[in-house]
Amino acid sequence: MAAAAPARARVTLSRPGVLFAAIGLAGLALPLVQFRANRIVAGEGASLPGALGGWGWIAAAALAAALLVGVPARTPARLRLALALGGVLVTVAALGASAGALTPPGDRIARVSPSAGFWLLGLAFALAVADALARIGLAFRQRWALLAGAVAVVALVLGSGLLDDVSVMREYQARRDVFAREAGRHLLLAFGSLGAALAVGLPLGIAIHQVPRLRAGVLGGLNIVQTIPSLALFGIMIPLFGWVAATVPGAAAAGVAGIGAFPALVALFLYSLLPVVSNMVVGLSAVPHGARDAAVGLGMTRAQVLAQVMIPLTLPVVLAAVRIVLVQNIGLAVIAGLIGGGGFGSFVFQGLNQTAMDLVLLGTLPTIALALVSGIALDLLVAQLDGRRGRGT
Amino acid sequence: MIGRAALGLAAAVLAAFLLAPERFAPLLRPLAANGAPPIYTQTSLLGLTLWHLALVAAAVAASTVVAVGLGILVTRPGWRDVLPLARTVTSVGQTFPPVAVLALAVPLMGFGSGPTLLALFLYGLLPIFENTLAGLTGLPPAVTEAARGMGMTPAQRLVQVELPLALPVILAGVRLSAVIALSTATIGSTVAARTLGEVIIAGLLSSNTAFVVQGGVVVGTLALLIHAGFVWLERRLAPGGPSDRR
């Protein structure tokens, strides 16, 4: 049993450190990359030393050392953070260098893709970064700087050409323009539906708060929308708006269509409404009576109390809804790719159909990155607002 | 939220539809354009529904075991150092879009139910873990003190006092995960998992709205019923609830 761990081990070993080391060392033992002579044939794995020779041994030794330094509980959190960040960078650099070394010069057909070893090393160091950050407890300003720095480093690495020989980047180079278009489409789907949900949902939440009779009907209806599986909701929107565009005069001219991004946008909008509306209602009803009474005592009208006192106080709760909706929509927008709505999902489903995993990665990696960055940024924002409020009162 | 009568009616209509879908053909025919079949017949709808439920049940059971186990572990003295890590893993698990996990799991697990199980499992961890933490750490100190005063061992306290009291909160987490998993499982059919998503995808591929609607409505109704079932169970198990008044 867990509680029966020997006391000596509890003093000297960091359990998370042991876990990261186990994952990372397993990653070092497994092939880092997979080499295929072309996109279709079966591949063969290559370990770090196998791909890079002497430099590979050095890199592997450095990574193993970084993992083992994290094992003793005494290792300070800042050192852990530095080692973990270094580990991530070395792992990514090793991927790029291995791809460059394994690809014969001038060969545009050979594919070198990340394999189990790369993913496990990445996982171990990413977890170590997260764990170290949680231990250090940085100030908000530093956390923002770190997030911005991470995004900048990713952009720099991608722009530097370091990874250009890796299969995913090969897929990217082959369809630069399409990628830019689908990225724009994905952002439009995720942020557009969020914007629409805020524009409709916040007033709706205020209305429900003012007229409680509406509450059960509206929230009940929006709850039922949530139970409809996303695939079906997307699918229902296509004929529905196709029909609207064909029969309602002026609808087609206004951009309503049964194909393309419009049905997906509406489906995402419908999913987004419940968190926005219900959080607005919760936020308004959580405003302390004292604040409301004080505002009335100052001679404010009912509308002024609402606009100047109550709505500003709901900001953290509304931001929490924005976090839920945005992360959820970035993920759900992938499904638009299945119904011709575009976005990163079109790479994912194209890749699945052709069993071309590099193409699947080209769709999933940016989606995951977008979801993570949005989630972390909004978590920070919510925590910051809560903290400020805690100090203010 | 919805009256008991409405839920009963929904359950009855769902059962009737799954047992004899062809009876509902006239209702769905207007949605099937150009004389396309109004009812999905390639596989039995009842069979698909059972597969769908089994897949969700397996994934949620796995999430529950891992998340509750993790929740218990990080609230034991001496294991606090794992708490930040457990928090990170579960919250990142839910930030990862399930479709992305599904697609990435295909090379590892092949087409079929495996990737769906993994995606649902990861996505379901967070609500259960957070609720287990809330349930176990939110116990009234008087209760845990009393249990300690009675000379209970830590294991006895956990099994006889802490877990039973936290159970309704944990169940609320399981409910959230189950309802989300039920609708997310449909996406699994894009990588050949046997779920009701098969019906919806067949509808999307052949532009047959009748298929899309029947798949969607069956899943939605199941979600409502399962939600109601959990809420009922939570009320029964709540301290001072009906099961206490034997």
XYZ file of C-alpha atoms in Angstrom:
639
model
C 0.000 0.000 0.000
C 1.017 3.590 -0.579
C 1.135 4.492 3.074
C 3.575 1.672 3.771
C 6.417 3.249 1.753
C 9.615 3.134 3.803
C 10.323 6.316 5.726
C 13.832 6.567 4.320
C 12.537 6.774 0.733
C 10.045 9.449 1.718
C 12.827 11.687 2.916
C 15.225 11.388 0.030
C 13.214 10.787 -3.165
C 10.838 13.098 -4.978
C 7.968 10.884 -6.179
C 7.144 13.072 -9.186
C 10.857 13.167 -9.977
C 11.007 9.358 -9.959
C 7.974 9.207 -12.262
C 9.443 11.725 -14.737
C 12.769 9.884 -14.725
C 11.027 6.559 -15.391
C 9.030 7.995 -18.298
C 12.024 9.835 -19.718
C 14.453 6.923 -19.441
C 11.890 4.664 -21.126
C 11.770 7.300 -23.858
C 15.554 7.203 -24.223
C 15.441 3.421 -24.571
C 12.825 3.557 -27.331
C 13.413 4.809 -30.885
C 13.408 8.610 -31.039
C 12.321 8.824 -34.663
C 10.966 6.623 -37.370
C 12.513 6.619 -40.816
C 10.562 5.697 -43.938
C 11.918 5.738 -47.468
C 8.615 7.275 -48.571
C 5.249 8.247 -47.163
C 3.643 4.810 -47.468
C 6.189 2.075 -46.660
C 6.653 0.675 -43.152
C 9.279 2.508 -41.162
C 12.186 1.555 -38.966
C 13.030 3.197 -35.687
C 16.261 4.989 -34.859
C 17.444 5.850 -31.358
C 19.224 9.077 -30.524
C 22.760 7.595 -30.827
C 21.598 5.556 -33.820
C 20.620 8.702 -35.684
C 23.310 11.123 -34.539
C 26.291 8.960 -33.559
C 28.661 10.619 -31.055
C 26.566 13.723 -30.601
C 23.582 11.465 -30.030
C 25.375 9.744 -27.133
C 26.202 13.117 -25.616
C 22.632 14.347 -25.952
C 21.248 11.098 -24.515
C 23.651 11.286 -21.567
C 22.714 14.926 -20.929
C 18.991 14.106 -21.016
C 19.460 11.129 -18.680
C 21.460 13.309 -16.289
C 18.771 16.013 -16.312
C 16.140 13.376 -15.491
C 18.195 11.843 -12.671
C 18.999 15.193 -11.048
C 15.250 15.608 -10.481
C 14.990 12.363 -8.504
C 16.289 13.518 -5.082
C 13.689 15.502 -3.165
C 16.337 18.078 -2.212
C 16.795 19.399 -5.775
C 15.539 23.012 -5.694
C 12.435 23.775 -7.779
C 14.186 26.465 -9.852
C 16.910 24.036 -10.875
C 14.203 21.515 -11.771
C 12.522 24.120 -13.957
C 15.735 25.046 -15.728
C 16.636 21.386 -16.340
C 13.143 20.543 -17.572
C 13.049 23.497 -19.974
C 16.497 22.536 -21.197
C 15.303 18.965 -21.604
C 12.394 20.031 -23.784
C 14.698 22.098 -25.989
C 17.334 19.359 -26.335
C 14.619 16.787 -27.160
C 13.188 19.001 -29.899
C 16.641 19.857 -31.231
C 17.518 16.146 -31.270
C 14.381 15.459 -33.307
C 15.309 18.092 -35.861
C 18.962 17.030 -36.040
C 18.056 13.331 -36.367
C 15.656 14.119 -39.187
C 18.375 16.104 -40.942
C 20.985 13.369 -40.449
C 18.764 10.483 -41.553
C 17.371 12.156 -44.656
C 19.711 11.659 -47.630
C 20.741 15.073 -49.079
C 18.254 16.357 -51.623
C 15.746 13.570 -50.905
C 12.210 15.009 -50.751
C 10.395 11.688 -50.444
C 11.922 10.149 -47.310
C 9.989 10.758 -44.130
C 11.395 11.045 -40.624
C 8.612 11.283 -38.051
C 8.726 11.552 -34.253
C 8.365 8.173 -32.588
C 7.536 6.811 -29.118
C 10.880 7.879 -27.668
C 10.357 11.499 -28.663
C 6.824 11.605 -27.279
C 7.823 10.018 -23.947
C 10.814 12.353 -23.500
C 8.595 15.312 -24.373
C 5.948 14.125 -21.916
C 8.467 13.625 -19.102
C 10.015 17.086 -19.485
C 6.686 18.847 -20.048
C 5.299 17.288 -16.865
C 8.478 18.259 -15.045
C 8.081 21.864 -16.227
C 4.470 21.971 -15.028
C 5.368 20.376 -11.696
C 8.282 22.740 -11.085
C 6.131 25.755 -11.943
C 3.445 24.660 -9.491
C 6.122 24.355 -6.772
C 7.781 27.710 -7.410
C 4.537 29.679 -7.364
C 5.611 32.501 -9.694
C 3.988 35.919 -9.623
C 1.426 36.620 -12.335
C 3.771 38.899 -14.257
C 6.413 36.158 -14.409
C 3.853 33.563 -15.475
C 2.675 35.790 -18.324
C 6.270 36.363 -19.362
C 6.918 32.634 -19.313
C 3.846 31.901 -21.441
C 4.788 34.596 -23.948
C 8.371 33.352 -23.928
C 7.255 29.771 -24.607
C 5.126 30.874 -27.551
C 8.010 32.977 -28.898
C 10.480 30.080 -28.595
C 8.094 27.729 -30.418
C 7.700 30.297 -33.208
C 11.466 30.784 -33.322
C 12.192 27.041 -33.506
C 9.605 26.538 -36.239
C 10.866 29.556 -38.155
C 14.552 28.646 -37.790
C 14.321 25.644 -40.085
C 15.602 23.361 -37.329
C 12.666 21.023 -37.812
C 12.293 21.385 -41.576
C 13.279 17.771 -42.259
C 10.677 16.370 -39.828
C 7.689 14.790 -41.565
C 5.063 17.158 -40.134
C 6.983 20.157 -41.401
C 7.363 18.449 -44.788
C 3.569 18.184 -44.929
C 3.364 21.831 -43.913
C 5.788 22.985 -46.622
C 3.758 21.112 -49.208
C 0.619 23.069 -48.291
C 1.688 26.376 -46.770
C -1.179 28.358 -48.296
C -3.844 25.831 -47.410
C -2.499 25.705 -43.853
C -2.724 29.469 -43.452
C -6.276 29.424 -44.782
C -7.401 26.565 -42.524
C -5.714 28.159 -39.510
C -7.631 31.362 -40.167
C -10.806 29.352 -40.572
C -10.198 27.494 -37.301
C -9.667 30.759 -35.426
C -12.777 32.219 -37.026
C -14.819 29.199 -35.960
C -13.555 29.177 -32.366
C -13.466 32.921 -31.701
C -16.386 33.881 -33.936
C -18.741 31.502 -32.188
C -17.444 32.703 -28.821
C -18.054 36.338 -29.806
C -21.550 35.566 -31.001
C -22.299 33.599 -27.824
C -21.138 36.541 -25.691
C -23.155 39.025 -27.758
C -26.325 36.974 -27.341
C -25.678 35.106 -24.098
C -24.747 37.998 -21.807
C -27.918 40.036 -22.514
C -29.909 36.800 -22.271
C -28.369 36.102 -18.854
C -29.226 39.615 -17.688
C -32.780 39.194 -18.956
C -33.168 35.923 -17.070
C -31.875 37.544 -13.923
C -34.417 40.358 -14.270
C -37.288 38.056 -15.245
C -36.786 34.831 -13.257
C -39.802 33.245 -14.968
C -37.621 32.739 -18.075
C -34.948 30.849 -16.180
C -36.256 27.273 -16.262
C -37.265 27.444 -19.919
C -34.106 29.003 -21.317
C -31.587 27.083 -19.230
C -33.535 23.834 -19.715
C -33.535 24.333 -23.468
C -29.820 25.154 -23.564
C -29.125 22.095 -21.396
C -30.875 19.895 -23.925
C -28.750 21.409 -26.722
C -25.663 20.283 -24.767
C -26.822 16.661 -24.792
C -27.031 16.545 -28.608
C -23.746 15.046 -29.773
C -21.614 17.495 -31.710
C -21.527 15.348 -34.851
C -25.325 15.354 -34.998
C -25.698 19.052 -34.293
C -23.211 19.873 -37.054
C -25.091 17.495 -39.328
C -28.491 18.978 -38.605
C -27.279 22.512 -39.321
C -26.344 21.667 -42.924
C -29.813 20.879 -44.322
C -31.423 23.410 -41.985
C -29.407 26.346 -43.267
C -29.393 24.998 -46.787
C -33.163 25.220 -46.627
C -33.110 28.656 -44.998
C -30.708 29.985 -47.638
C -32.891 28.606 -50.415
C -36.265 29.768 -49.122
C -35.826 32.901 -47.022
C -35.286 35.916 -49.285
C -32.045 37.722 -48.545
C -30.681 34.997 -46.271
C -28.171 33.706 -48.802
C -27.016 37.252 -49.520
C -26.486 37.759 -45.774
C -24.052 34.846 -45.686
C -26.394 32.077 -44.535
C -25.447 28.827 -46.251
C -25.803 25.107 -45.770
C -22.192 24.465 -46.754
C -18.842 25.836 -45.632
C -18.183 27.375 -42.270
C -21.634 28.777 -41.527
C -23.354 25.607 -40.195
C -20.300 24.822 -38.055
C -20.248 28.354 -36.704
C -23.895 28.134 -35.663
C -23.431 24.703 -34.046
C -20.469 25.989 -31.997
C -22.460 29.091 -31.088
C -25.315 26.932 -29.751
C -22.927 24.866 -27.608
C -21.350 28.038 -26.245
C -24.581 29.603 -25.058
C -25.179 27.491 -21.946
C -21.903 28.250 -20.125
C -22.182 31.963 -20.984
C -25.829 32.378 -19.983
C -25.667 30.277 -16.827
C -22.439 31.879 -15.602
C -23.908 35.356 -16.189
C -26.963 34.390 -14.139
C -24.814 32.866 -11.376
C -22.545 35.916 -11.401
C -25.428 38.361 -11.093
C -27.139 36.450 -8.307
C -23.843 36.213 -6.405
C -23.467 40.006 -6.185
C -23.552 40.833 -2.460
C -26.740 42.530 -1.305
C -24.613 45.144 0.425
C -23.140 46.317 -2.877
C -26.575 46.582 -4.444
C -28.076 48.403 -1.454
C -25.179 50.845 -1.302
C -25.669 51.685 -4.987
C -29.385 52.250 -4.468
C -28.547 54.377 -1.433
C -26.347 56.537 -3.663
C -29.454 57.313 -5.694
C -28.711 55.084 -8.686
C -31.585 53.922 -10.834
C -32.192 50.213 -11.345
C -30.528 50.326 -14.765
C -27.518 52.177 -13.346
C -27.121 49.638 -10.535
C -27.131 46.870 -13.116
C -24.747 48.535 -15.547
C -22.308 50.196 -13.152
C -22.251 47.880 -10.148
C -23.566 44.413 -10.876
C -22.291 43.638 -14.376
C -18.679 44.673 -13.622
C -18.741 42.387 -10.583
C -19.620 39.380 -12.757
C -16.420 39.685 -14.783
C -14.486 36.760 -13.183
C -17.442 34.395 -13.548
C -18.006 35.446 -17.155
C -14.294 34.996 -17.892
C -14.507 31.494 -16.448
C -17.267 30.810 -18.978
C -15.104 32.240 -21.754
C -12.354 29.811 -20.744
C -14.697 26.818 -20.880
C -16.228 27.868 -24.190
C -13.007 28.789 -25.951
C -11.133 25.587 -25.088
C -14.202 23.522 -25.921
C -14.750 25.304 -29.237
C -11.126 24.989 -30.328
C -11.511 21.238 -29.904
C -14.991 20.949 -31.389
C -14.063 23.074 -34.399
C -11.992 20.075 -35.547
C -15.277 18.325 -36.316
C -16.089 21.055 -38.827
C -13.417 19.413 -40.986
C -15.694 16.406 -41.334
C -18.588 18.415 -42.785
C -16.548 20.631 -45.095
C -16.421 23.510 -42.644
C -12.648 23.756 -42.849
C -10.238 24.400 -40.004
C -7.444 22.124 -38.768
C -9.957 19.278 -38.776
C -9.729 19.031 -42.545
C -6.090 17.864 -42.181
C -7.052 15.473 -39.407
C -9.790 13.722 -41.368
C -7.865 13.811 -44.646
C -4.962 12.193 -42.826
C -7.173 9.562 -41.175
C -8.717 8.670 -44.516
C -5.313 8.250 -46.172
C -3.784 6.749 -42.995
C -1.170 9.503 -43.353
C -0.317 10.192 -39.727
C 1.956 13.124 -40.593
C -1.052 14.921 -41.977
C -3.074 14.051 -38.865
C -0.286 15.580 -36.775
C -0.366 18.714 -38.910
C -4.007 19.126 -37.860
C -3.824 17.988 -34.239
C -0.628 19.666 -33.022
C -1.742 23.251 -33.782
C -5.180 22.475 -32.322
C -3.673 21.194 -29.084
C -1.237 24.120 -28.905
C -4.052 26.601 -29.452
C -6.230 24.946 -26.794
C -3.381 24.806 -24.272
C -2.279 28.412 -24.771
C -5.868 29.694 -24.610
C -6.614 27.596 -21.543
C -3.472 28.673 -19.694
C -3.897 32.354 -20.619
C -7.515 32.465 -19.466
C -6.745 30.508 -16.287
C -4.107 33.127 -15.519
C -6.553 35.945 -16.224
C -9.252 34.425 -14.012
C -6.786 33.773 -11.179
C -5.448 37.314 -11.482
C -8.934 38.842 -11.260
C -9.820 36.659 -8.285
C -6.571 37.604 -6.573
C -7.137 41.303 -7.170
C -10.644 41.072 -5.794
C -9.401 39.148 -2.748
C -6.943 41.955 -1.989
C -9.448 44.703 -2.703
C -12.074 43.696 -0.202
C -35.079 20.237 -14.388
C -37.474 18.053 -16.299
C -40.455 16.442 -14.699
C -40.469 12.768 -13.852
C -43.355 12.150 -16.258
C -41.432 13.661 -19.166
C -38.417 11.487 -18.344
C -40.603 8.380 -18.161
C -42.137 9.236 -21.498
C -38.707 9.837 -23.035
C -37.520 6.465 -21.742
C -40.608 4.711 -23.111
C -40.322 6.322 -26.547
C -36.587 5.533 -26.672
C -37.209 1.885 -25.765
C -39.987 1.616 -28.359
C -37.749 3.180 -31.008
C -34.806 0.887 -30.281
C -36.946 -2.262 -30.197
C -38.986 -1.506 -33.308
C -37.356 1.360 -35.218
C -39.261 0.644 -38.421
C -42.511 1.725 -36.705
C -41.088 5.243 -36.576
C -40.336 5.358 -40.275
C -43.304 7.620 -41.180
C -42.108 10.144 -38.623
C -38.608 10.340 -40.085
C -39.493 9.960 -43.771
C -39.884 13.730 -44.404
C -36.212 14.141 -43.391
C -34.928 11.530 -45.824
C -34.739 13.224 -49.209
C -35.105 11.463 -52.574
C -36.622 8.260 -51.221
C -33.592 7.417 -49.083
C -34.330 4.954 -46.269
C -35.611 6.813 -43.179
C -34.297 4.244 -40.672
C -30.690 3.093 -40.327
C -30.690 -0.655 -40.922
C -27.060 -1.586 -41.699
C -26.576 -2.503 -38.051
C -29.237 -2.938 -35.413
C -29.792 0.330 -33.579
C -30.282 -1.550 -30.330
C -26.939 -3.297 -30.780
C -25.162 -0.010 -31.541
C -26.779 1.585 -28.504
C -25.558 -1.228 -26.268
C -22.036 -0.953 -27.730
C -22.138 2.789 -27.216
C -23.217 2.413 -23.590
C -20.633 -0.314 -22.945
C -17.851 1.859 -24.349
C -18.893 4.839 -22.243
C -19.304 2.662 -19.150
C -15.845 1.141 -19.587
C -14.189 4.536 -20.107
C -16.005 6.189 -17.206
C -15.282 3.227 -14.932
C -11.584 3.515 -15.768
C -11.626 7.294 -15.226
C -13.421 6.778 -11.915
C -10.964 4.177 -10.618
C -7.927 6.257 -11.580
C -9.312 9.661 -10.584
C -10.744 8.501 -7.237
C -7.566 6.549 -6.523
C -5.491 9.618 -7.323
C -7.813 11.789 -5.230
C -7.446 9.449 -2.246
C -3.690 9.235 -2.710
C -2.983 12.962 -2.795
C -5.100 13.602 0.299
C -3.090 11.112 2.407
C -0.400 12.637 4.590
C 3.029 12.222 3.019
C 1.693 12.243 -0.545
C 0.928 15.941 -0.778
C 3.929 16.464 -3.059
C 2.043 14.674 -5.832
C -0.952 17.038 -5.671
C 0.289 19.746 -8.100
C 1.244 17.062 -10.602
C -2.118 15.290 -10.335
C -3.887 18.630 -10.807
C -1.828 19.388 -13.913
C -2.339 15.986 -15.494
C -6.100 15.965 -15.027
C -6.630 19.537 -16.173
C -4.395 19.134 -19.229
C -6.303 15.912 -19.918
C -9.399 17.993 -20.364
C -7.723 20.771 -22.326
C -6.584 18.276 -24.963
C -9.370 18.152 -27.547
C -10.820 14.605 -27.545
C -10.794 14.484 -31.356
C -7.070 15.199 -31.306
C -6.445 12.436 -28.757
C -8.549 10.096 -30.880
C -6.566 10.821 -34.023
C -3.198 10.623 -32.266
C -4.085 7.294 -30.643
C -4.798 5.619 -33.987
C -1.168 4.753 -34.853
C -0.703 3.283 -31.363
C -3.967 1.397 -30.990
C -5.240 1.018 -34.539
C -8.735 1.775 -35.775
C -11.607 0.605 -33.591
C -12.700 1.191 -30.011
C -9.249 1.625 -28.445
C -8.622 5.282 -29.338
C -12.145 6.216 -28.236
C -11.665 4.538 -24.871
C -8.417 6.440 -24.351
C -9.901 9.797 -25.369
C -12.977 9.385 -23.164
C -10.837 8.158 -20.272
C -8.548 11.209 -20.385
C -11.396 13.642 -20.878
C -13.324 12.151 -17.946
C -10.543 12.324 -15.355
C -10.809 15.991 -14.383
C -14.414 16.252 -13.112
C -14.105 13.084 -11.041
C -10.706 13.984 -9.621
C -11.727 17.539 -8.710
C -14.913 16.310 -7.044
C -13.070 13.577 -5.142
C -10.656 16.211 -3.842
C -13.518 18.528 -2.909
C -15.411 15.687 -1.228
C -12.470 14.374 0.786
C -11.070 17.745 1.844
C -14.434 19.354 2.570
C -15.422 16.997 5.390
C -16.408 18.687 8.653
C -13.369 18.537 10.982
C -15.622 17.401 13.845
C -16.427 14.198 11.964
C -12.821 13.276 11.162
C -11.797 14.179 14.737
C -14.537 11.960 16.143
C -13.430 9.067 13.919
C -9.857 9.510 15.092
C -11.028 9.752 18.705
C -12.844 6.411 18.350
C -9.469 4.842 17.621
C -10.095 4.095 13.948
C -7.024 3.380 11.821
C -6.437 5.657 8.804
C -7.720 2.908 6.501
C -10.880 2.459 8.580
C -11.469 6.195 8.622
C -11.138 6.320 4.842
C -13.474 3.408 4.106
C -16.042 3.866 6.848
C -16.193 7.632 7.246
C -14.497 9.740 4.586
C -15.503 7.902 1.407
C -19.174 7.383 2.341
C -19.519 11.076 3.205
C -17.765 12.185 0.019
C -19.696 9.745 -2.162
C -22.460 12.107 -3.372
C -19.904 14.718 -4.458
C -17.790 12.059 -6.196
C -20.892 10.739 -7.944
C -21.673 14.234 -9.218
C -18.246 14.194 -10.850
C -18.893 10.777 -12.366
C -22.211 12.079 -13.693
C -20.509 14.996 -15.438
C -17.953 12.671 -17.015
C -20.590 10.152 -18.082
C -22.800 12.737 -19.765
C -19.854 14.310 -21.610
C -18.525 10.882 -22.615
C -21.897 9.813 -23.948
C -21.973 12.580 -26.525
C -18.219 12.572 -27.195
C -18.229 8.828 -27.919
C -20.057 9.488 -31.195
C -16.875 11.071 -32.563
C -15.199 7.685 -32.053
C -17.002 6.370 -35.093
C -14.762 8.547 -37.284
C -12.034 6.002 -36.408
C -14.333 2.992 -36.661
C -15.484 2.577 -33.072
C -18.903 0.941 -32.826
C -21.081 3.689 -31.442
C -24.248 5.503 -32.418
C -21.937 7.925 -34.208
C -21.945 5.364 -37.018
C -25.574 6.284 -37.734
C -24.816 10.007 -37.733
C -21.772 9.610 -39.978
C -23.743 7.448 -42.406
C -26.248 10.305 -42.503
C -23.519 12.889 -43.099
C -21.922 10.861 -45.883
C -25.196 10.224 -47.727
C -26.788 13.605 -46.852
C -29.567 11.724 -45.103
C -30.812 13.983 -42.321
C -33.094 11.246 -40.978
C -30.013 9.236 -39.929
C -28.357 12.280 -38.382
C -31.474 13.095 -36.382
C -32.140 9.575 -35.122
C -28.538 9.085 -34.030
C -28.467 12.474 -32.343
C -31.808 12.090 -30.611
C -31.022 8.616 -29.265
C -27.715 9.842 -27.782
C -29.310 13.016 -26.411
C -32.140 11.082 -24.769
C -29.706 8.602 -23.249
C -27.732 11.526 -21.823
C -30.843 13.045 -20.242
C -31.861 9.693 -18.712
C -28.395 8.934 -17.362
C -28.133 12.439 -15.962
C -31.463 11.968 -14.171
C -30.429 8.539 -12.897
C -27.254 9.912 -11.342
C -29.077 12.838 -9.747
C -31.518 10.388 -8.189
C -28.668 8.222 -6.891
C -26.826 11.245 -5.470
C -29.925 12.292 -3.548
C -30.423 8.800 -2.152
C -26.841 8.540 -0.986
C -26.601 12.049 0.446
C -26.176 12.093 4.243
C -29.669 12.270 5.722
C -31.117 11.108 2.406
C -33.641 8.271 1.987
C -31.047 5.494 2.327
C -30.114 6.758 5.778
C -33.668 6.511 7.034
C -33.950 2.758 6.898
